[in-house]
Structure formats: structure tokens, C-alpha cells
């Protein structure tokens, strides 16, 4: 009888804690919708690309991370990295954080009849955001860097991690 009472009390307590919010850290998507303004705007960043197995990373590139509200979704963002041509989107996951969706950025190359190559960055996943109001926006993406030169053999790709550090 005492054991049954203890089990019933434990079950009731856990239901009570679950009803009060307990350890649930997820945020209601309707609430996230109104937090997009916490990260939208043009943010100066240093972009670094790291290819596993290559001992020296390249020089960081000064660019901008442009985040705008995606009007077609409740909590979506459109992501741009000028001068790259991107079709990237993200979803807000918290008050100041977002998760990247897969997408592609291409590197615009001036027309040169002797160079028939295309370069792209295929993003498979990533996260970003800021630590608090007023802090710099940062992001990290993983994916592949693709090179396709007609007449110079088959296309090839390298796995890559891209870090955007707010300045």
C-alpha cells in the first residue's frame, strides 16, 4: 500500500512539473515569430572557410551577413552573403538564434573566355545568432565547396566549414 502511494505521488509530481514547464526549453513557434527582429539587418562579418585536411586556412574575407524576415513563413529568415549569390533560408529557434536550411551560394566570376569554371558553396546545415541584444551576430555552416571547370576534368568538391564572426 505504501509503495503504491509513493508511485502515485511520484507520477502526480512529474505530471505537475511537466504542466508547469519543467525542463522544456523549446519555445512556441508563435512566440519565435516576433523575435526575428532581434537578428534581422545587415551585419558586418569576417568569413573564414576551413577545409578538413588543409593545414592552413585562408585569409578571412570581410563581408556582410544580411538577414531579412521571410514573409512566407511565421519564423523564417532569408540569408544573404554579398557579393555571393545565395538562396539560403533559416528558421528562428529561439529569441536570438536560428538554424540554417540547406541551400547554395555561387561565386560570381567575371566572364573570361579562357576560364570556364563555376564555384559554389552548398550548405547542408548551420546555426547562428547572437548571445544577447546588441551582441554581434555570428554563424557557422557546414557543406561542400564545389569546383566545376569545363574541359579540365571532372568536377570536384571539398567538405568545408564556414565561420562568420561578427565584427
JSON list of C-alpha atoms in Angstrom, two decimals:
[
{"chain": "A", "resi": 1, "resn": "UNK", "atom": "CA", "xyz": [0.00, 0.00, 0.00]},
{"chain": "A", "resi": 2, "resn": "UNK", "atom": "CA", "xyz": [2.82, 2.43, 0.92]},
{"chain": "A", "resi": 3, "resn": "UNK", "atom": "CA", "xyz": [4.66, 1.56, -2.31]},
{"chain": "A", "resi": 4, "resn": "UNK", "atom": "CA", "xyz": [1.53, 2.24, -4.36]},
{"chain": "A", "resi": 5, "resn": "UNK", "atom": "CA", "xyz": [1.07, 5.62, -2.65]},
{"chain": "A", "resi": 6, "resn": "UNK", "atom": "CA", "xyz": [4.72, 6.54, -3.34]},
{"chain": "A", "resi": 7, "resn": "UNK", "atom": "CA", "xyz": [4.42, 5.62, -7.05]},
{"chain": "A", "resi": 8, "resn": "UNK", "atom": "CA", "xyz": [1.17, 7.56, -7.39]},
{"chain": "A", "resi": 9, "resn": "UNK", "atom": "CA", "xyz": [2.74, 10.61, -5.70]},
{"chain": "A", "resi": 10, "resn": "UNK", "atom": "CA", "xyz": [5.80, 10.44, -7.97]},
{"chain": "A", "resi": 11, "resn": "UNK", "atom": "CA", "xyz": [3.60, 10.21, -11.08]},
{"chain": "A", "resi": 12, "resn": "UNK", "atom": "CA", "xyz": [1.45, 13.14, -9.92]},
{"chain": "A", "resi": 13, "resn": "UNK", "atom": "CA", "xyz": [4.56, 15.23, -9.18]},
{"chain": "A", "resi": 14, "resn": "UNK", "atom": "CA", "xyz": [6.05, 14.55, -12.61]},
{"chain": "A", "resi": 15, "resn": "UNK", "atom": "CA", "xyz": [2.77, 15.49, -14.32]},
{"chain": "A", "resi": 16, "resn": "UNK", "atom": "CA", "xyz": [2.63, 18.67, -12.25]},
{"chain": "A", "resi": 17, "resn": "UNK", "atom": "CA", "xyz": [6.22, 19.57, -13.21]},
{"chain": "A", "resi": 18, "resn": "UNK", "atom": "CA", "xyz": [5.50, 18.86, -16.88]},
{"chain": "A", "resi": 19, "resn": "UNK", "atom": "CA", "xyz": [2.43, 21.09, -16.75]},
{"chain": "A", "resi": 20, "resn": "UNK", "atom": "CA", "xyz": [4.45, 23.91, -15.20]},
{"chain": "A", "resi": 21, "resn": "UNK", "atom": "CA", "xyz": [7.12, 23.81, -17.86]},
{"chain": "A", "resi": 22, "resn": "UNK", "atom": "CA", "xyz": [9.71, 21.67, -16.04]},
{"chain": "A", "resi": 23, "resn": "UNK", "atom": "CA", "xyz": [12.75, 21.21, -18.30]},
{"chain": "A", "resi": 24, "resn": "UNK", "atom": "CA", "xyz": [11.00, 22.16, -21.54]},
{"chain": "A", "resi": 25, "resn": "UNK", "atom": "CA", "xyz": [13.41, 24.63, -23.25]},
{"chain": "A", "resi": 26, "resn": "UNK", "atom": "CA", "xyz": [11.56, 24.73, -26.58]},
{"chain": "A", "resi": 27, "resn": "UNK", "atom": "CA", "xyz": [9.89, 27.98, -27.50]},
{"chain": "A", "resi": 28, "resn": "UNK", "atom": "CA", "xyz": [6.42, 28.21, -29.03]},
{"chain": "A", "resi": 29, "resn": "UNK", "atom": "CA", "xyz": [6.77, 28.96, -32.79]},
{"chain": "A", "resi": 30, "resn": "UNK", "atom": "CA", "xyz": [4.21, 31.76, -32.45]},
{"chain": "A", "resi": 31, "resn": "UNK", "atom": "CA", "xyz": [6.46, 33.47, -29.90]},
{"chain": "A", "resi": 32, "resn": "UNK", "atom": "CA", "xyz": [9.55, 32.98, -32.09]},
{"chain": "A", "resi": 33, "resn": "UNK", "atom": "CA", "xyz": [7.82, 34.81, -34.95]},
{"chain": "A", "resi": 34, "resn": "UNK", "atom": "CA", "xyz": [8.10, 38.06, -33.07]},
{"chain": "A", "resi": 35, "resn": "UNK", "atom": "CA", "xyz": [11.80, 37.61, -32.28]},
{"chain": "A", "resi": 36, "resn": "UNK", "atom": "CA", "xyz": [13.07, 37.77, -35.87]},
{"chain": "A", "resi": 37, "resn": "UNK", "atom": "CA", "xyz": [13.72, 41.48, -35.43]},
{"chain": "A", "resi": 38, "resn": "UNK", "atom": "CA", "xyz": [16.36, 40.51, -32.84]},
{"chain": "A", "resi": 39, "resn": "UNK", "atom": "CA", "xyz": [18.64, 39.29, -35.65]},
{"chain": "A", "resi": 40, "resn": "UNK", "atom": "CA", "xyz": [17.42, 40.92, -38.87]},
{"chain": "A", "resi": 41, "resn": "UNK", "atom": "CA", "xyz": [19.57, 43.52, -40.57]},
{"chain": "A", "resi": 42, "resn": "UNK", "atom": "CA", "xyz": [22.97, 43.82, -42.21]},
{"chain": "A", "resi": 43, "resn": "UNK", "atom": "CA", "xyz": [25.77, 42.53, -40.01]},
{"chain": "A", "resi": 44, "resn": "UNK", "atom": "CA", "xyz": [29.48, 43.01, -40.87]},
{"chain": "A", "resi": 45, "resn": "UNK", "atom": "CA", "xyz": [31.31, 39.69, -40.52]},
{"chain": "A", "resi": 46, "resn": "UNK", "atom": "CA", "xyz": [34.66, 38.05, -41.24]},
{"chain": "A", "resi": 47, "resn": "UNK", "atom": "CA", "xyz": [34.08, 34.88, -43.28]},
{"chain": "A", "resi": 48, "resn": "UNK", "atom": "CA", "xyz": [36.57, 32.05, -42.85]},
{"chain": "A", "resi": 49, "resn": "UNK", "atom": "CA", "xyz": [36.42, 28.80, -44.81]},
{"chain": "A", "resi": 50, "resn": "UNK", "atom": "CA", "xyz": [38.14, 25.74, -43.36]},
{"chain": "A", "resi": 51, "resn": "UNK", "atom": "CA", "xyz": [38.67, 22.59, -45.42]},
{"chain": "A", "resi": 52, "resn": "UNK", "atom": "CA", "xyz": [39.46, 19.50, -43.31]},
{"chain": "A", "resi": 53, "resn": "UNK", "atom": "CA", "xyz": [42.93, 18.17, -44.05]},
{"chain": "A", "resi": 54, "resn": "UNK", "atom": "CA", "xyz": [44.24, 21.51, -45.28]},
{"chain": "A", "resi": 55, "resn": "UNK", "atom": "CA", "xyz": [46.62, 22.72, -42.56]},
{"chain": "A", "resi": 56, "resn": "UNK", "atom": "CA", "xyz": [46.38, 26.45, -43.27]},
{"chain": "A", "resi": 57, "resn": "UNK", "atom": "CA", "xyz": [43.09, 28.26, -43.53]},
{"chain": "A", "resi": 58, "resn": "UNK", "atom": "CA", "xyz": [42.70, 31.13, -45.95]},
{"chain": "A", "resi": 59, "resn": "UNK", "atom": "CA", "xyz": [42.60, 34.78, -45.05]},
{"chain": "A", "resi": 60, "resn": "UNK", "atom": "CA", "xyz": [39.25, 35.88, -43.62]},
{"chain": "A", "resi": 61, "resn": "UNK", "atom": "CA", "xyz": [37.05, 37.76, -46.07]},
{"chain": "A", "resi": 62, "resn": "UNK", "atom": "CA", "xyz": [35.24, 40.91, -44.92]},
{"chain": "A", "resi": 63, "resn": "UNK", "atom": "CA", "xyz": [31.58, 40.67, -46.00]},
{"chain": "A", "resi": 64, "resn": "UNK", "atom": "CA", "xyz": [28.09, 41.17, -44.64]},
{"chain": "A", "resi": 65, "resn": "UNK", "atom": "CA", "xyz": [25.54, 38.69, -43.34]},
{"chain": "A", "resi": 66, "resn": "UNK", "atom": "CA", "xyz": [22.14, 40.04, -44.34]},
{"chain": "A", "resi": 67, "resn": "UNK", "atom": "CA", "xyz": [19.15, 38.57, -42.51]},
{"chain": "A", "resi": 68, "resn": "UNK", "atom": "CA", "xyz": [15.63, 39.56, -43.52]},
{"chain": "A", "resi": 69, "resn": "UNK", "atom": "CA", "xyz": [12.22, 38.28, -42.49]},
{"chain": "A", "resi": 70, "resn": "UNK", "atom": "CA", "xyz": [10.80, 35.66, -44.86]},
{"chain": "A", "resi": 71, "resn": "UNK", "atom": "CA", "xyz": [7.20, 36.83, -45.29]},
{"chain": "A", "resi": 72, "resn": "UNK", "atom": "CA", "xyz": [6.05, 33.38, -46.41]},
{"chain": "A", "resi": 73, "resn": "UNK", "atom": "CA", "xyz": [6.70, 31.80, -43.00]},
{"chain": "A", "resi": 74, "resn": "UNK", "atom": "CA", "xyz": [5.97, 32.64, -39.39]},
{"chain": "A", "resi": 75, "resn": "UNK", "atom": "CA", "xyz": [9.55, 32.25, -38.16]},
{"chain": "A", "resi": 76, "resn": "UNK", "atom": "CA", "xyz": [11.71, 32.17, -41.29]},
{"chain": "A", "resi": 77, "resn": "UNK", "atom": "CA", "xyz": [14.64, 34.28, -42.41]},
{"chain": "A", "resi": 78, "resn": "UNK", "atom": "CA", "xyz": [16.24, 34.90, -45.78]},
{"chain": "A", "resi": 79, "resn": "UNK", "atom": "CA", "xyz": [20.05, 34.80, -45.60]},
{"chain": "A", "resi": 80, "resn": "UNK", "atom": "CA", "xyz": [22.41, 36.65, -47.97]},
{"chain": "A", "resi": 81, "resn": "UNK", "atom": "CA", "xyz": [26.19, 36.95, -48.12]},
{"chain": "A", "resi": 82, "resn": "UNK", "atom": "CA", "xyz": [27.01, 39.68, -50.68]},
{"chain": "A", "resi": 83, "resn": "UNK", "atom": "CA", "xyz": [28.68, 39.51, -53.16]},
{"chain": "A", "resi": 84, "resn": "UNK", "atom": "CA", "xyz": [27.81, 35.80, -53.29]},
{"chain": "A", "resi": 85, "resn": "UNK", "atom": "CA", "xyz": [24.53, 34.87, -54.95]},
{"chain": "A", "resi": 86, "resn": "UNK", "atom": "CA", "xyz": [22.66, 32.76, -52.37]},
{"chain": "A", "resi": 87, "resn": "UNK", "atom": "CA", "xyz": [19.32, 31.02, -51.96]},
{"chain": "A", "resi": 88, "resn": "UNK", "atom": "CA", "xyz": [19.72, 30.44, -48.23]},
{"chain": "A", "resi": 89, "resn": "UNK", "atom": "CA", "xyz": [16.98, 30.43, -45.63]},
{"chain": "A", "resi": 90, "resn": "UNK", "atom": "CA", "xyz": [16.89, 29.86, -41.89]},
{"chain": "A", "resi": 91, "resn": "UNK", "atom": "CA", "xyz": [14.36, 29.25, -39.14]},
{"chain": "A", "resi": 92, "resn": "UNK", "atom": "CA", "xyz": [14.33, 31.01, -35.79]},
{"chain": "A", "resi": 93, "resn": "UNK", "atom": "CA", "xyz": [14.89, 28.55, -32.94]},
{"chain": "A", "resi": 94, "resn": "UNK", "atom": "CA", "xyz": [14.99, 30.97, -30.03]},
{"chain": "A", "resi": 95, "resn": "UNK", "atom": "CA", "xyz": [14.93, 34.62, -29.12]},
{"chain": "A", "resi": 96, "resn": "UNK", "atom": "CA", "xyz": [18.34, 35.28, -30.73]},
{"chain": "A", "resi": 97, "resn": "UNK", "atom": "CA", "xyz": [19.16, 32.02, -32.56]},
{"chain": "A", "resi": 98, "resn": "UNK", "atom": "CA", "xyz": [18.42, 30.40, -35.90]},
{"chain": "A", "resi": 99, "resn": "UNK", "atom": "CA", "xyz": [19.12, 27.17, -37.78]},
{"chain": "A", "resi": 100, "resn": "UNK", "atom": "CA", "xyz": [20.15, 27.14, -41.45]},
{"chain": "A", "resi": 101, "resn": "UNK", "atom": "CA", "xyz": [18.28, 25.13, -44.06]},
{"chain": "A", "resi": 102, "resn": "UNK", "atom": "CA", "xyz": [20.19, 23.53, -46.96]},
{"chain": "A", "resi": 103, "resn": "UNK", "atom": "CA", "xyz": [20.93, 25.91, -49.82]},
{"chain": "A", "resi": 104, "resn": "UNK", "atom": "CA", "xyz": [23.55, 27.11, -52.28]},
{"chain": "A", "resi": 105, "resn": "UNK", "atom": "CA", "xyz": [25.72, 30.17, -52.83]},
{"chain": "A", "resi": 106, "resn": "UNK", "atom": "CA", "xyz": [27.52, 30.77, -56.10]},
{"chain": "A", "resi": 107, "resn": "UNK", "atom": "CA", "xyz": [30.61, 32.89, -56.59]},
{"chain": "A", "resi": 108, "resn": "UNK", "atom": "CA", "xyz": [30.07, 35.37, -59.43]},
{"chain": "A", "resi": 109, "resn": "UNK", "atom": "CA", "xyz": [33.07, 35.23, -61.74]},
{"chain": "A", "resi": 110, "resn": "UNK", "atom": "CA", "xyz": [33.71, 37.90, -64.38]},
{"chain": "A", "resi": 111, "resn": "UNK", "atom": "CA", "xyz": [33.33, 36.47, -67.86]},
{"chain": "A", "resi": 112, "resn": "UNK", "atom": "CA", "xyz": [36.65, 35.30, -69.22]},
{"chain": "A", "resi": 113, "resn": "UNK", "atom": "CA", "xyz": [36.65, 33.17, -72.36]},
{"chain": "A", "resi": 114, "resn": "UNK", "atom": "CA", "xyz": [39.76, 31.31, -71.16]},
{"chain": "A", "resi": 115, "resn": "UNK", "atom": "CA", "xyz": [38.34, 30.39, -67.74]},
{"chain": "A", "resi": 116, "resn": "UNK", "atom": "CA", "xyz": [35.20, 28.30, -67.90]},
{"chain": "A", "resi": 117, "resn": "UNK", "atom": "CA", "xyz": [34.79, 27.42, -64.23]},
{"chain": "A", "resi": 118, "resn": "UNK", "atom": "CA", "xyz": [31.97, 27.71, -61.76]},
{"chain": "A", "resi": 119, "resn": "UNK", "atom": "CA", "xyz": [32.34, 27.75, -57.99]},
{"chain": "A", "resi": 120, "resn": "UNK", "atom": "CA", "xyz": [29.60, 27.12, -55.46]},
{"chain": "A", "resi": 121, "resn": "UNK", "atom": "CA", "xyz": [29.14, 26.59, -51.77]},
{"chain": "A", "resi": 122, "resn": "UNK", "atom": "CA", "xyz": [26.46, 24.03, -50.87]},
{"chain": "A", "resi": 123, "resn": "UNK", "atom": "CA", "xyz": [25.32, 24.50, -47.29]},
{"chain": "A", "resi": 124, "resn": "UNK", "atom": "CA", "xyz": [23.94, 21.37, -45.63]},
{"chain": "A", "resi": 125, "resn": "UNK", "atom": "CA", "xyz": [23.39, 22.72, -42.12]},
{"chain": "A", "resi": 126, "resn": "UNK", "atom": "CA", "xyz": [24.33, 25.51, -39.79]},
{"chain": "A", "resi": 127, "resn": "UNK", "atom": "CA", "xyz": [23.40, 27.65, -36.83]},
{"chain": "A", "resi": 128, "resn": "UNK", "atom": "CA", "xyz": [23.70, 31.28, -35.96]},
{"chain": "A", "resi": 129, "resn": "UNK", "atom": "CA", "xyz": [22.51, 34.13, -33.84]},
{"chain": "A", "resi": 130, "resn": "UNK", "atom": "CA", "xyz": [23.73, 36.45, -31.14]},
{"chain": "A", "resi": 131, "resn": "UNK", "atom": "CA", "xyz": [24.40, 35.90, -27.45]},
{"chain": "A", "resi": 132, "resn": "UNK", "atom": "CA", "xyz": [22.16, 38.80, -26.37]},
{"chain": "A", "resi": 133, "resn": "UNK", "atom": "CA", "xyz": [20.68, 42.07, -27.57]},
{"chain": "A", "resi": 134, "resn": "UNK", "atom": "CA", "xyz": [23.39, 44.26, -29.05]},
{"chain": "A", "resi": 135, "resn": "UNK", "atom": "CA", "xyz": [25.95, 41.43, -29.38]},
{"chain": "A", "resi": 136, "resn": "UNK", "atom": "CA", "xyz": [27.49, 40.66, -32.78]},
{"chain": "A", "resi": 137, "resn": "UNK", "atom": "CA", "xyz": [25.70, 38.12, -34.97]},
{"chain": "A", "resi": 138, "resn": "UNK", "atom": "CA", "xyz": [27.73, 35.02, -35.77]},
{"chain": "A", "resi": 139, "resn": "UNK", "atom": "CA", "xyz": [27.05, 31.84, -37.75]},
{"chain": "A", "resi": 140, "resn": "UNK", "atom": "CA", "xyz": [28.70, 28.54, -38.64]},
{"chain": "A", "resi": 141, "resn": "UNK", "atom": "CA", "xyz": [27.75, 26.46, -41.69]},
{"chain": "A", "resi": 142, "resn": "UNK", "atom": "CA", "xyz": [28.94, 23.09, -42.97]},
{"chain": "A", "resi": 143, "resn": "UNK", "atom": "CA", "xyz": [28.71, 21.83, -46.51]},
{"chain": "A", "resi": 144, "resn": "UNK", "atom": "CA", "xyz": [30.86, 21.47, -49.59]},
{"chain": "A", "resi": 145, "resn": "UNK", "atom": "CA", "xyz": [32.87, 23.80, -51.80]},
{"chain": "A", "resi": 146, "resn": "UNK", "atom": "CA", "xyz": [32.36, 22.77, -55.43]},
{"chain": "A", "resi": 147, "resn": "UNK", "atom": "CA", "xyz": [34.55, 23.50, -58.45]},
{"chain": "A", "resi": 148, "resn": "UNK", "atom": "CA", "xyz": [33.45, 22.69, -62.00]},
{"chain": "A", "resi": 149, "resn": "UNK", "atom": "CA", "xyz": [35.75, 23.62, -64.88]},
{"chain": "A", "resi": 150, "resn": "UNK", "atom": "CA", "xyz": [34.67, 22.51, -68.34]},
{"chain": "A", "resi": 151, "resn": "UNK", "atom": "CA", "xyz": [37.48, 20.89, -70.24]},
{"chain": "A", "resi": 152, "resn": "UNK", "atom": "CA", "xyz": [39.70, 20.44, -67.15]},
{"chain": "A", "resi": 153, "resn": "UNK", "atom": "CA", "xyz": [38.43, 17.11, -65.91]},
{"chain": "A", "resi": 154, "resn": "UNK", "atom": "CA", "xyz": [35.52, 16.14, -63.73]},
{"chain": "A", "resi": 155, "resn": "UNK", "atom": "CA", "xyz": [34.05, 18.49, -61.15]},
{"chain": "A", "resi": 156, "resn": "UNK", "atom": "CA", "xyz": [35.27, 18.08, -57.58]},
{"chain": "A", "resi": 157, "resn": "UNK", "atom": "CA", "xyz": [34.13, 19.09, -54.12]},
{"chain": "A", "resi": 158, "resn": "UNK", "atom": "CA", "xyz": [35.72, 19.63, -50.72]},
{"chain": "A", "resi": 159, "resn": "UNK", "atom": "CA", "xyz": [33.93, 19.42, -47.38]},
{"chain": "A", "resi": 160, "resn": "UNK", "atom": "CA", "xyz": [34.02, 22.84, -45.77]},
{"chain": "A", "resi": 161, "resn": "UNK", "atom": "CA", "xyz": [33.12, 24.67, -42.58]},
{"chain": "A", "resi": 162, "resn": "UNK", "atom": "CA", "xyz": [32.31, 28.35, -42.94]},
{"chain": "A", "resi": 163, "resn": "UNK", "atom": "CA", "xyz": [32.52, 30.61, -39.91]},
{"chain": "A", "resi": 164, "resn": "UNK", "atom": "CA", "xyz": [31.03, 34.11, -39.92]},
{"chain": "A", "resi": 165, "resn": "UNK", "atom": "CA", "xyz": [32.40, 36.08, -36.98]},
{"chain": "A", "resi": 166, "resn": "UNK", "atom": "CA", "xyz": [30.65, 39.36, -36.27]},
{"chain": "A", "resi": 167, "resn": "UNK", "atom": "CA", "xyz": [32.90, 42.42, -36.23]}
]
